[in-house]
Structures are given as structure tokens and as C-alpha cells.
Short mmCIF file of C-alpha atoms and ligand atoms in Angstrom, two decimals:
data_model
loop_
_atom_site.label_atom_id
_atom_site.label_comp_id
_atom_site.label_asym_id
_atom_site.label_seq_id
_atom_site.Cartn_x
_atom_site.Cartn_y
_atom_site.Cartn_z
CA UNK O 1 100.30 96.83 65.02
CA UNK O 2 100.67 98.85 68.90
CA UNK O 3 103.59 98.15 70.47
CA UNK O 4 103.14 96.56 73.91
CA UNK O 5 104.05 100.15 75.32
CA UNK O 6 101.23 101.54 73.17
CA UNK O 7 98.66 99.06 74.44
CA UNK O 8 99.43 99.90 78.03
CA UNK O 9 98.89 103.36 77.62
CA UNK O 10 95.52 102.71 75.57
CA UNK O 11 94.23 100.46 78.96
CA UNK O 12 95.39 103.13 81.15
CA UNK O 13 93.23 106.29 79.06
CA UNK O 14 90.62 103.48 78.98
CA UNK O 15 90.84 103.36 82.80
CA UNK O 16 90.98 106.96 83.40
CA UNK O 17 88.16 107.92 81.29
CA UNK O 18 85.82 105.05 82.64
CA UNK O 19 86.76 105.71 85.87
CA UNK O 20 86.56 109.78 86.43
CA UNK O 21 88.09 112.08 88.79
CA UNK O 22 89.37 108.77 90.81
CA UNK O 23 92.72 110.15 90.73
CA UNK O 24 94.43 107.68 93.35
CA UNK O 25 93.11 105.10 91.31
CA UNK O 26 94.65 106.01 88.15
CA UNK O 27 97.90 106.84 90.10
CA UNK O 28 98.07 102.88 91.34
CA UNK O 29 97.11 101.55 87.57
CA UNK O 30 99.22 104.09 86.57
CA UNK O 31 102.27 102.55 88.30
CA UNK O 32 101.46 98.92 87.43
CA UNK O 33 101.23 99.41 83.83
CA UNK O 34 104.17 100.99 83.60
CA UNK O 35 105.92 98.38 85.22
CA UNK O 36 105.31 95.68 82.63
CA UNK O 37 106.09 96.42 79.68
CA UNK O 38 109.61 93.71 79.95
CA UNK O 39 106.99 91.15 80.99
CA UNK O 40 104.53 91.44 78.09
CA UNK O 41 107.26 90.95 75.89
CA UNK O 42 109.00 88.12 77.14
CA UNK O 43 105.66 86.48 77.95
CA UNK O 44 103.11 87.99 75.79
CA UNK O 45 100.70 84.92 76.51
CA UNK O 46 99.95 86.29 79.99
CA UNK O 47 98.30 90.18 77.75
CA UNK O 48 95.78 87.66 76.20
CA UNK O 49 92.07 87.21 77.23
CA UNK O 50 92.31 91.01 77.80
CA UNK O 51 94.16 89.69 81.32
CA UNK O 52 94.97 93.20 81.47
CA UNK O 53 91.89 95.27 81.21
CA UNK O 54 90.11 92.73 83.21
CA UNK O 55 92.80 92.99 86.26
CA UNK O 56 91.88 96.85 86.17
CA UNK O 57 88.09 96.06 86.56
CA UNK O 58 86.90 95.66 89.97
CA UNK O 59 84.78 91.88 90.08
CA UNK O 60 82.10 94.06 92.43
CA UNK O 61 81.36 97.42 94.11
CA UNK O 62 78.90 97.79 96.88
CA UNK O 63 78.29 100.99 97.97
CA UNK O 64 75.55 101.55 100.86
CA UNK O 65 74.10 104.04 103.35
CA UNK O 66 75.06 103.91 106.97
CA UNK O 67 72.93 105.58 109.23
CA UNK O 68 73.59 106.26 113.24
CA UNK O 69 72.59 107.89 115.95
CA UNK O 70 75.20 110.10 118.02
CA UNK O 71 75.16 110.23 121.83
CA UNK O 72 72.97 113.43 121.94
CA UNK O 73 70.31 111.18 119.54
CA UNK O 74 71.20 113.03 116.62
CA UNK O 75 71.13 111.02 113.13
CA UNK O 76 74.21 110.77 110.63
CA UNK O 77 74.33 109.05 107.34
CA UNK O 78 77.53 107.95 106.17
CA UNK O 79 78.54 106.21 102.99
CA UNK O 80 80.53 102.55 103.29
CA UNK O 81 82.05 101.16 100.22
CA UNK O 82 83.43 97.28 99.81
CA UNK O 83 85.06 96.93 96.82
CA UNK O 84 86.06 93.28 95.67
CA UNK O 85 88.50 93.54 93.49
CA UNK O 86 90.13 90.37 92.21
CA UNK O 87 89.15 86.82 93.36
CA UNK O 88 91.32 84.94 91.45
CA UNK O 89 93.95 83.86 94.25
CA UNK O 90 91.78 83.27 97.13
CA UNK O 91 88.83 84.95 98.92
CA UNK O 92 88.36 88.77 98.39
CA UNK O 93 90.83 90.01 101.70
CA UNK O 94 91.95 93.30 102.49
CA UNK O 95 91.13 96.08 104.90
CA UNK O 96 88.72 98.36 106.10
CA UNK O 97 89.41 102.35 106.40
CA UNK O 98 87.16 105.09 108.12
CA UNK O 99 88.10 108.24 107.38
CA UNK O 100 86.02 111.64 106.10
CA UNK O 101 88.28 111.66 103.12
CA UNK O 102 87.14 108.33 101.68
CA UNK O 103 85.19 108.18 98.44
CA UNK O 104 84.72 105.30 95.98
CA UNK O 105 88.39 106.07 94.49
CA UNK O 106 90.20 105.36 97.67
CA UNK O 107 88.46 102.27 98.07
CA UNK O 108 89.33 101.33 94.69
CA UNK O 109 92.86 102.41 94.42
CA UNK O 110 93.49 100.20 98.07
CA UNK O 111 91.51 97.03 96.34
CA UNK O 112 93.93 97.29 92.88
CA UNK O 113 97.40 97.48 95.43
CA UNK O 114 95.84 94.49 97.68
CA UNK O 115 95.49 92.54 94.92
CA UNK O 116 98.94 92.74 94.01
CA UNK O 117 100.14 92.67 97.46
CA UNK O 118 98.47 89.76 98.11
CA UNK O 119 99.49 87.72 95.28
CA UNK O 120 103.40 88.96 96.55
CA UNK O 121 102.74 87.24 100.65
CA UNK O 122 102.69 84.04 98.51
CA UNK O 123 99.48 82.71 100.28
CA UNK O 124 95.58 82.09 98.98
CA UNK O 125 93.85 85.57 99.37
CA UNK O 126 92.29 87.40 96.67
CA UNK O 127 92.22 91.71 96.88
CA UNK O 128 89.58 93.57 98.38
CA UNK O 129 88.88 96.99 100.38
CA UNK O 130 86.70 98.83 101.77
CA UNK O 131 85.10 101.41 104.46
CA UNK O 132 83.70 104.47 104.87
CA UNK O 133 83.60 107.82 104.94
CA UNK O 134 82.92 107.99 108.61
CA UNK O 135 85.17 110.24 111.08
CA UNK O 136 85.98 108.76 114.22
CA UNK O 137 87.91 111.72 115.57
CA UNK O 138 86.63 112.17 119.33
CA UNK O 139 83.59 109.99 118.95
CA UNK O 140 82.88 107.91 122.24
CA UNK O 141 83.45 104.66 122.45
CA UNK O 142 79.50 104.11 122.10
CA UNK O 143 79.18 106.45 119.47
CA UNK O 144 81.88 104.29 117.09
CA UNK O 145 80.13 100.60 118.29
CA UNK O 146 76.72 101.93 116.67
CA UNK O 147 78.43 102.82 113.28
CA UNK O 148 79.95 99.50 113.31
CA UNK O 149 76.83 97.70 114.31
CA UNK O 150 74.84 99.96 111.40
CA UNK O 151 78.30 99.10 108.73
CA UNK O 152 78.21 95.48 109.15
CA UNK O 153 74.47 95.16 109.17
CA UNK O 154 74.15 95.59 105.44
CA UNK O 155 78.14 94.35 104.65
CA UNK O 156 77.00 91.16 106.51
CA UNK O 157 75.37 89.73 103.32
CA UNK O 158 78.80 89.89 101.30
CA UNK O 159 80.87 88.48 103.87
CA UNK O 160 82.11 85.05 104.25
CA UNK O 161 85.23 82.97 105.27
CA UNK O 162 85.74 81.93 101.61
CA UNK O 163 84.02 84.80 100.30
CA UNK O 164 85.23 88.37 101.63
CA UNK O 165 87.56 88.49 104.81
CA UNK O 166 88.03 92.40 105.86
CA UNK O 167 90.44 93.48 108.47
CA UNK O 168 91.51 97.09 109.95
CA UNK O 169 93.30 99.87 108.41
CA UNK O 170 93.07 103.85 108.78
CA UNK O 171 90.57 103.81 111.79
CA UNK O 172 89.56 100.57 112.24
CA UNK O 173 91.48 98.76 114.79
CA UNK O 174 91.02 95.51 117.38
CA UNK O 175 88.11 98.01 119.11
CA UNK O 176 86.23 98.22 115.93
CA UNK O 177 87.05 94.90 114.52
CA UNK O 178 85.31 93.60 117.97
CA UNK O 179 82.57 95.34 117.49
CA UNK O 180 81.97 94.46 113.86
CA UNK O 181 82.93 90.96 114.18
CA UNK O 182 80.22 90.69 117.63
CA UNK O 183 77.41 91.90 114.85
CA UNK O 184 78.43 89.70 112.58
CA UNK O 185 77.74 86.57 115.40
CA UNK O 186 74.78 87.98 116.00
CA UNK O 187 73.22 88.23 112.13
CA UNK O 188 74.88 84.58 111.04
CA UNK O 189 74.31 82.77 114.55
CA UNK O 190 77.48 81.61 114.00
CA UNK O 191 81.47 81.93 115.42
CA UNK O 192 82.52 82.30 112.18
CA UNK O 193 86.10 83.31 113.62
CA UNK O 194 87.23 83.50 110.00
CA UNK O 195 85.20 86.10 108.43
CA UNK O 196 87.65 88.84 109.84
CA UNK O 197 91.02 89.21 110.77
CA UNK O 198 92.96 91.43 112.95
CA UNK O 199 90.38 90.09 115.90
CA UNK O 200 91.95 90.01 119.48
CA UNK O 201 93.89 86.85 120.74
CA UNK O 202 91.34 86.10 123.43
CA UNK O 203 88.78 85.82 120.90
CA UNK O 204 90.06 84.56 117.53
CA UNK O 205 92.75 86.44 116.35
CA UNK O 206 96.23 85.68 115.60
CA UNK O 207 99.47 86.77 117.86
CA UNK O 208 101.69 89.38 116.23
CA UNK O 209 98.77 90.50 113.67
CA UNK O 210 98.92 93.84 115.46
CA UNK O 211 102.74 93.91 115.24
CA UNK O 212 103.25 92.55 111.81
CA UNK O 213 102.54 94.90 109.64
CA UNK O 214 105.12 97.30 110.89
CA UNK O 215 107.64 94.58 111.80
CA UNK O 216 107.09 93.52 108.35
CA UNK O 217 108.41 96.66 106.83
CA UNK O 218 111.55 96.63 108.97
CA UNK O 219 111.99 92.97 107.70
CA UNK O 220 112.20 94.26 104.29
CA UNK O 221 114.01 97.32 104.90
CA UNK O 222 116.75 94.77 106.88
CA UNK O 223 116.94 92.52 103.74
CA UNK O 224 117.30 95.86 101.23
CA UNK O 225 120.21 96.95 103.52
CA UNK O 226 121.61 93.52 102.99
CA UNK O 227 122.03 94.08 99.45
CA UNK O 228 124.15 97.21 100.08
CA UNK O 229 126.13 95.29 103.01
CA UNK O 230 124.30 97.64 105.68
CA UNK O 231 122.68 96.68 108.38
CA UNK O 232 119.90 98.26 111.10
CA UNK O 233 122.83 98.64 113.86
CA UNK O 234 123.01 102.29 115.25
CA UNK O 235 120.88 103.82 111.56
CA UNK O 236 118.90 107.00 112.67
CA UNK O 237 115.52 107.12 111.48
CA UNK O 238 112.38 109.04 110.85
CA UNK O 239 109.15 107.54 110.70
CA UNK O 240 105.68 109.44 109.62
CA UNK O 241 102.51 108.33 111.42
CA UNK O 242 101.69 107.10 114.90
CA UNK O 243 98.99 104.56 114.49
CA UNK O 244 99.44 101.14 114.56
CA UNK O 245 102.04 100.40 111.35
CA UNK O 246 104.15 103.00 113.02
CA UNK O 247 104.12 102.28 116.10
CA UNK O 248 105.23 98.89 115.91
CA UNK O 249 107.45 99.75 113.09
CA UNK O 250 109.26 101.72 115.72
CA UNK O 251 109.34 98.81 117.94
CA UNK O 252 111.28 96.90 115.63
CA UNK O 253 113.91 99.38 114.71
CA UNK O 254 114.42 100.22 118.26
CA UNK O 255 114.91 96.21 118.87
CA UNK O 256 117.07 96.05 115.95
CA UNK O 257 119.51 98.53 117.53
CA UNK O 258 118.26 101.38 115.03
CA UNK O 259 117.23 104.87 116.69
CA UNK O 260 113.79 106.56 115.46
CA UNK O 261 113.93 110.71 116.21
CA UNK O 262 110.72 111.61 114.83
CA UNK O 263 106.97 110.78 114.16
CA UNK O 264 103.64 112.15 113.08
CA UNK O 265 100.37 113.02 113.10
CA UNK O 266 98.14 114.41 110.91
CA UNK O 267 98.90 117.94 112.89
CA UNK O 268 102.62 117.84 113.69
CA UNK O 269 105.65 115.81 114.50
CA UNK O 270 107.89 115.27 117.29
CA UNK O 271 111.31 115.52 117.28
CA UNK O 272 113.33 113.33 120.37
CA UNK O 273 116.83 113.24 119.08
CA UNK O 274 117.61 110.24 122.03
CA UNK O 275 114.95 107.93 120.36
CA UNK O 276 111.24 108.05 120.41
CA UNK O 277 109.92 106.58 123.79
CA UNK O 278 107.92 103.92 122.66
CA UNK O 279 106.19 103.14 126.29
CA UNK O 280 104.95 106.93 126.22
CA UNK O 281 103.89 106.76 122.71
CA UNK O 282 101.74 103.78 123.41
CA UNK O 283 99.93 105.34 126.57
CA UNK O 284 99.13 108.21 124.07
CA UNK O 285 97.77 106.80 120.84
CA UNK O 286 97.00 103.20 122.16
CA UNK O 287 95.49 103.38 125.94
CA UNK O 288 94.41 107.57 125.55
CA UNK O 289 93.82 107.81 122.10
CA UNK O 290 95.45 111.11 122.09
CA UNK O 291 97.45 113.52 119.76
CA UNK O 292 100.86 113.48 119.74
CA UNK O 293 101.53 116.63 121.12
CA UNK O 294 100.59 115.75 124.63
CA UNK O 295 104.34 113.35 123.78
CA UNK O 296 106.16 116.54 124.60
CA UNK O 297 103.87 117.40 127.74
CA UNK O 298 105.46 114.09 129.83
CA UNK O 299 108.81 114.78 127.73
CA UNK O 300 110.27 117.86 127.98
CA UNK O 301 113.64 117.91 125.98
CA UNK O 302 111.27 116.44 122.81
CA UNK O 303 110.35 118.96 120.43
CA UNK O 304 106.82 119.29 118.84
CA UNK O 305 106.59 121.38 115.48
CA UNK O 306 102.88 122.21 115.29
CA UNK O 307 101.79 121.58 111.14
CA UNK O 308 105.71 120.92 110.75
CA UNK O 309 107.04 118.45 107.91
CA UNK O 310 109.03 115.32 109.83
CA UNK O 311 110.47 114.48 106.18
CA UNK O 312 112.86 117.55 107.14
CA UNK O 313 114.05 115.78 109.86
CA UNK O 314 117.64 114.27 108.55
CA UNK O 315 117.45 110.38 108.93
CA UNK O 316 119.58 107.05 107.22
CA UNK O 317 116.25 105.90 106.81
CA UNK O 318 112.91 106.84 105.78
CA UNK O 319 109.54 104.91 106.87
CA UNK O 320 106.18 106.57 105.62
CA UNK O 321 103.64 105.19 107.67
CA UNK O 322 100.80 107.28 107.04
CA UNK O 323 99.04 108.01 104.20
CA UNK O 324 99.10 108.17 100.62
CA UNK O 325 100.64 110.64 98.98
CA UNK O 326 101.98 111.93 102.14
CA UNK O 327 106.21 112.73 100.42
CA UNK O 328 106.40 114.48 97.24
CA UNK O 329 109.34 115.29 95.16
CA UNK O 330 110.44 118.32 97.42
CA UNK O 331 110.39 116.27 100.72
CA UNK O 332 112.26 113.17 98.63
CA UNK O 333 114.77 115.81 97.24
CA UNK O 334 115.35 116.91 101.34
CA UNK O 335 115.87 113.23 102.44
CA UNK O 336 118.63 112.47 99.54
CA UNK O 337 120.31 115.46 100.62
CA UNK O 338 120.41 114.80 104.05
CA UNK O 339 121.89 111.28 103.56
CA UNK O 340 118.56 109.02 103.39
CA UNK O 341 120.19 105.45 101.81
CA UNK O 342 116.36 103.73 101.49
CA UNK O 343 113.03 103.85 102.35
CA UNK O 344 110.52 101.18 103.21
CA UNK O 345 106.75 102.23 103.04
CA UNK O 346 104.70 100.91 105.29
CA UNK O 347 101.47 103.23 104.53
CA UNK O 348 99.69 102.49 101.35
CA UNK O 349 101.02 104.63 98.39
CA UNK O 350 102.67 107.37 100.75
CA UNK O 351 105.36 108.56 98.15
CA UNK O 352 104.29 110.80 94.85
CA UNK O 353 105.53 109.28 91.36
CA UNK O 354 107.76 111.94 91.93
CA UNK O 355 108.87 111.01 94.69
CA UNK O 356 109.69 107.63 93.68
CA UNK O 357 111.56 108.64 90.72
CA UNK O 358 113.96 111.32 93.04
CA UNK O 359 114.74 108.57 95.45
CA UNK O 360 115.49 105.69 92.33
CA UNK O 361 117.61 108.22 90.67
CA UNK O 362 119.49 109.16 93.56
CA UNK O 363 120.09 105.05 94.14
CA UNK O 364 118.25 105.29 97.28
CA UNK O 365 116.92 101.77 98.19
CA UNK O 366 113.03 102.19 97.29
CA UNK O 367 110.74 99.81 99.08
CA UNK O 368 106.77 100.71 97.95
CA UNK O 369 104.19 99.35 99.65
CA UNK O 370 102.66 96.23 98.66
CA UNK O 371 106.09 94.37 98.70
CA UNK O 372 106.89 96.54 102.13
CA UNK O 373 104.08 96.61 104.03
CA UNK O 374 103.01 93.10 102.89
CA UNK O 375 103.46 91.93 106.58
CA UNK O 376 100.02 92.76 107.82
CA UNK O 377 97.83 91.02 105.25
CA UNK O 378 100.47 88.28 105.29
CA UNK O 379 99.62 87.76 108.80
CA UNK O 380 96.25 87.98 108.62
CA UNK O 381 96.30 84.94 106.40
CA UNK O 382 97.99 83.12 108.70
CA UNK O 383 95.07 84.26 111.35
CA UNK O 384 92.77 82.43 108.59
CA UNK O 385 94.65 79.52 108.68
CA UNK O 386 94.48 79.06 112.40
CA UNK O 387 90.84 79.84 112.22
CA UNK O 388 90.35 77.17 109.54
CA UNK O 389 92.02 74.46 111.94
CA UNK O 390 90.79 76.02 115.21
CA UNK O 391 94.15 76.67 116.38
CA UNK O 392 96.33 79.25 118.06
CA UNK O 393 100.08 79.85 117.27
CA UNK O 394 102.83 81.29 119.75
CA UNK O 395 103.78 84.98 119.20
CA UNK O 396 107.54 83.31 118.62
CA UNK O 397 106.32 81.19 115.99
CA UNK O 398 103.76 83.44 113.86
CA UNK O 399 106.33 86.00 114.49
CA UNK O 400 108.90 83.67 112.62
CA UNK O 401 106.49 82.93 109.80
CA UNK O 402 106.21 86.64 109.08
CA UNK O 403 110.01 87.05 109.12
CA UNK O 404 110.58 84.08 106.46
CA UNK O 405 107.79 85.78 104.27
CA UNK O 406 108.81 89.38 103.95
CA UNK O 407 112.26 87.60 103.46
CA UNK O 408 110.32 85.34 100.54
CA UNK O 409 108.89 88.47 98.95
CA UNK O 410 112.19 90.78 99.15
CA UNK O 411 113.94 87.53 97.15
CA UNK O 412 111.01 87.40 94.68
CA UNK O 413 111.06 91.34 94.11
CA UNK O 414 114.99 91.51 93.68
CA UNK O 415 115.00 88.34 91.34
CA UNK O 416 112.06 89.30 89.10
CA UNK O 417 113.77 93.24 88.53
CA UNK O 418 116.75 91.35 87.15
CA UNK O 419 115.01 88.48 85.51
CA UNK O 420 113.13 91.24 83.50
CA UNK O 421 116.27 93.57 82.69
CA UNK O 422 115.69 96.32 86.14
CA UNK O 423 118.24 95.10 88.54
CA UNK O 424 117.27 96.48 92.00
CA UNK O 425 114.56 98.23 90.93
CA UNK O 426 111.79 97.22 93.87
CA UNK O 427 108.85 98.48 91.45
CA UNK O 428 109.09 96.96 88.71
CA UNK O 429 109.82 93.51 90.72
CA UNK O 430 107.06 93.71 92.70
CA UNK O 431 104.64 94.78 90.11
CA UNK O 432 105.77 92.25 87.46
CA UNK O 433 106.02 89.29 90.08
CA UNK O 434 102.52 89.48 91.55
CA UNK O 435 101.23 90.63 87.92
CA UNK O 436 102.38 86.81 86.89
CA UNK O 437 101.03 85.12 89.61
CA UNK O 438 97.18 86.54 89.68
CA UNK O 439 97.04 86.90 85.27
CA UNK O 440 98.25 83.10 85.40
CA UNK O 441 95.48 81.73 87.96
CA UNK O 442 92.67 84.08 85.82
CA UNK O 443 94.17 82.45 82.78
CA UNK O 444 93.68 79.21 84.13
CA UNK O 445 90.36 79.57 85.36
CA UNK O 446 89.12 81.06 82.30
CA UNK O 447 86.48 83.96 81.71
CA UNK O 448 84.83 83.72 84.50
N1 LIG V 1 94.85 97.20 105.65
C1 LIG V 1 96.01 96.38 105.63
C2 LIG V 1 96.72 96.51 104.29
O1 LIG V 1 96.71 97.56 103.73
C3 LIG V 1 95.74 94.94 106.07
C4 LIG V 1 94.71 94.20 105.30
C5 LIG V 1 94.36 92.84 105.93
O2 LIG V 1 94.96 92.45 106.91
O3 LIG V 1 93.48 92.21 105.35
O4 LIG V 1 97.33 95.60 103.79
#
């Protein structure tokens, strides 16, 4: 008979060779699987029905054609995905992203780590993702309100408060959530506030949902420095990215009493060894829509290293807010040696299996994602719940409710790693944790 270590690895060729050249995709599965091997053998009911297999399959994949006209009349067609992943908690939930690099395997690898991140917030959402390959790099303001009119057209049909909730992620913000969520009114005839989150306080959408995502992962970086009797107080720190989850995650640390030196784009970073002004860095990315390098332009003693690597920057602590696969084993190997004590990601996937393994063997506190950066979809839940009761919370309050739950899910990481025999390990927690919660609610509703 296979060992339980042999039938992970036969689900995960199984998933590689159904799935080709989706090499994210694997690279979440990957991860999982190898996380739970303790838990299939302390509770191998929870490996039967093929639980499993069937967690690795996608429930549905739309893919469609989204064609638009650009300001000079000419026509694009772009590709949008939605990929519902898991319905077995809740309604499908989980983010939109428009960016040229997206292809089916993005989508899917997001779905699979909102599905687990989900289940880890504690709250009734099922995992789902999608998007676009769409680039919305200096396109006007009309020019991206078409492609969401076009996008939610055809998604329209798949949508539904208790069906498929999407939200933002890279590229879609409160602008494009507006615009999609104003088509949507318009095809249903109904103020279906519900059907997506991440909408703008006037008009639906929660307090602190543009916040929480990035507050969320200095939550959970707070608690891991609890368990090494550190605290924020006077830490220096580097954070990659300069969209929303970093900018707020910046806002936190600097409220916190930490100092952030550094942050990115996707063509440089800057270096301001006083602390990153967050006012300026909001007038450029938020009100201008800018790159960062204009930062240096208002702020002369701030350095900007054109196509430099802020992971070279020497921090306490390390917050990659940008994309996946964004720190590999070299820049891990840098941050160790400089001093780095943890790391809290607040992008989806942004360190490299190798990565992860330099900074767990160095005992660097390793917070991945979808315990980390559980804030934002934890939020946006709570934005359903004051949709479903027409009601609107205080900043103060939601704020609160986001605090207790990244608290919740840093307790339910730590506790599961040494329930299961990996004592601090953040990965296996988090992966054998939510793992238990969705396979028990499929097991109980059956094959369906
Ligand atoms: N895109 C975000 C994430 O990766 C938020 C999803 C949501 O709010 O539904 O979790």
C-alpha cells in the first residue's frame, strides 16, 4: 500500500500533467500538499472521497472574450478568466486582477490560495479569482470604464450575492470596482450592493476595506513578533510594491512606531532612510497614478535606483507586497544576512520555495500569504455582511474586527504547526488548518 507521502506526490504529478505549463499553479498545490502529510495521518478520514484530488479541481472555469474600443476608436480583444474554485464554505469570493501577464494559470493558482485563505478569516466565503489579461498602464480613465463595462457584460451571468462575489486586486481598484459594479445595476435592475466588494463607502462598501489588507499583514507580523518577545517599536523596514497592500501596509508600521526606508515598483525602488513619506506617496500612486520615481522629484535626499532590487536594502523586517514570485533564494539569503528576523507577505505567493526554505532555516519568522494577507478578503466579508443587513459600520469598529481576526488566524496557524508536530512553522499551520476546515464541510455535504 502508498504511504500517505506517496499518495500526495501521485495527486500532485496528476495535477501537473492535467494541468500543463500552469507553473504557478503547480507551485501553490505544490506547497499545500506538502504541508499535510502530519494531518493525513492523524486524521486519515478527511483523504477519503478523493477530498484531495477534488480540492485541486477547480468547481468551474469561464474563460471569455472582451472586446473594446480605445479612445482613438481602435478595437482590442482581451481575454477575462473567472475561475470558481471551491464553494464549499460560502459563495465563490476572491479578487479580480488585470494585468498583460495573466493567463488561465494565474487565475487558477490565486483561486487554489483563496480557498485556503478564506477558510483561515474564519467566515462563510468560498475561493474564487479571476480577471484578465488587460493592461491598464496609461489608459484614460474612459478607456479603462469601457473594458469594465465590456468584462462585466458577459461575467454578469455568473455573478450573484450568494453565488460569486469578486473584489479588486493587481489593477482593479475602487475606480474599476465602480465602474463594474454601475454595469452590473444596469444588466440586473437591481442595487445588489452585495455582488462586489471593495465598493466605495458612499455607495456600498465597507470602511477600512481599502486599508485592511495591508493593516492586516502588520497585524500578523505584530502577533509573530510576539512570539519572539519583539515588538513593532523603532524596527526598520523594507516593503516591495506601492499599490494599495503597500501603501497602507506602510501606514500601519509607521503608526506602530516602525520606520519603512524603501518601496517599489515594477521599475525601481526608493530608498528614504528617514521613513517613506506616506502623504507624498499617496499623491503619486493614489491621486496621480504615477511611477515612483517622480517620489524623488518632490524629495530630494530620497534615492531612486532605476531596475534596482529593494530586497538589498538591509531591514528588521521584510513585507513583499507585490507580486508572486517577486524574492528568490538569493534576495532571501541577502535579507538573513543583513539581520531580517521575519517576514509577513502581503502579495500573493511573492517568495520562491526557495525562498521560503532560506528564511525557515535561518529561523526567520515566515508569514506566507493566505494567513498574512488574509485581512483584505476578511474584510470584504464583513462588507457582505453589512450589505446583507443594509448597514454601515464605523472605521473604529470594522477596523477592530479586522484586528481580532488576523489575531484569530495567527492563534489558529501557531496552534495547528504544533498540534501536528511543526512548532512555529507558519506553512504548515496555515495549510493544514484551512485544509480541515473546507475537506470537513465537502465531506459533509457529500459528492456534490
Ligand atoms: N484580491 C484580494 C486577495 O488576494 C482580496 C480578495 C477579496 O477581497 O475578495 O485576497
Amino acid at each position: 500500500m502508498a504511504t500517505d507521502e506517496e499518495r500526495l506526490e501521485e495527486v500532485y504529478q496528476s495535477v501537473v500533467s492535467r494541468n500543463p505549463g500552469e507553473v504557478e499553479f503547480h507551485q501553490a498545490v505544490r506547497e499545500v500538499l506538502d504541508s499535510l502529510g502530519p494531518v493525513i495521518a492523524k486524521r486519515p478520514e478527511l483523504a477519503e472521497q478523493r477530498v484531495i484530488e477534488r480540492i485541486c479541481e477547480p468547481e468551474r472555469q469561464i474563460i471569455f472574450g472582451v472586446p473594446w474600443q480605445d479612445d482613438r476608436g481602435e478595437v482590442h480583444i482581451n481575454r477575462g478568466f473567472r475561475v470558481q474554485f471551491n464553494s464549499a464554505l460560502g459563495p465563490y469570493k476572491g479578487g479580480l486582477r488585470f494585468h498583460p501577464s495573466v493567463y488561465l494559470g494565474t487565475i487558477k493558482f490565486l483561486g487554489f490560495e483563496q480557498t485556503f485563505k478564506n477558510a483561515l478569516t474564519g467566515l462563510p466565503i468560498g475561493g474564487g479569482k479571476g480577471g484578465a489579461d488587460f493592461n491598464p498602464r496609461d489608459r484614460s480613465d474612459a478607456e479603462i470604464m469601457r473594458f469594465c463595462q465590456s468584462f462585466m457584460l458577459e461575467l454578469s451571468r455568473d455573478l450573484g450575492e450568494y453565488r460569486d462575489v469578486p473584489a479588486g486586486d493587481i489593477g482593479v481598484g475602487q475606480r474599476e470596482i465602480g465602474y463594474l459594479f454601475g454595469m452590473y445595476k444596469r444588466i440586473s435592475k437591481q442595487y445588489e450592493s452585495g455582488v462586489l466588494t471593495g465598493k466605495g463607502p458612499g455607495w456600498g462598501g465597507s470602511h477600512a476595506r481599502r486599508e485592511a489588507t495591508g493593516y492586516g499583514s502588520v497585524f500578523f507580523m505584530r502577533e509573530m513578533l510576539r512570539t519572539r518577545g519583539e515588538s513593532l517599536e523603532g524596527k526598520t523596514c523594507v516593503v516591495s510594491g506601492s499599490g494599495n497592500v503597500a501603501i497602507y501596509t506602510i501606514e500601519k508600521l509607521e503608526q506602530l512606531g516602525a520606520r519603512v526606508v524603501a518601496c517599489s515598483d515594477s521599475d525601481g525602488f526608493i530608498y528614504d532612510a528617514g521613513g517613506i513619506d506616506l502623504h507624498l506617496l499617496k499623491e503619486i500612486k493614489e491621486d496621480a497614478r504615477l511611477r515612483i520615481s517622480t517620489y524623488t522629484e518632490r524629495k530630494t535626499q530620497a534615492r531612486y535606483v532605476d531596475h534596482g532590487n529593494a530586497w538589498d536594502v538591509p531591514c528588521d523586517l521584510a513585507f513583499p507586497s507585490a507580486t508572486q514570485n517577486e524574492l528568490n533564494g538569493r534576495d532571501a539569503r541577502t535579507l538573513v544576512k543583513n539581520g531580517c528576523i521575519a517576514v509577513s507577505e502581503g502579495a500573493n505567493m511573492p517568495c520562491t520555495p526557495d525562498a521560503v526554505k532560506v528564511f525557515q532555516d535561518a529561523g526567520v519568522s515566515f508569514g506566507l500569504g493566505k494567513a498574512a494577507n488574509a485581512g483584505g478578503v476578511a474584510v470584504s466579508a464583513l462588507e457582505m455582511q453589512q450589505n446583507a443587513s443594509r448597514d454601515s459600520w464605523t472605521f473604529a469598529h470594522t477596523e477592530r474586527r479586522l484586528e481580532q481576526i488576523m489575531q484569530d488566524i495567527h492563534r489558529l496557524c501557531w496552534e495547528t504547526a504544533e498540534t501536528y508536530g511543526t512548532p512555529g512553522n507558519y506553512v504548515r499551520g496555515a495549510n493544514m488548518a484551512s485544509f480541515i476546515r473546507v475537506s470537513e464541510a465537502m465531506l459533509s455535504l457529500g459528492l456534490t
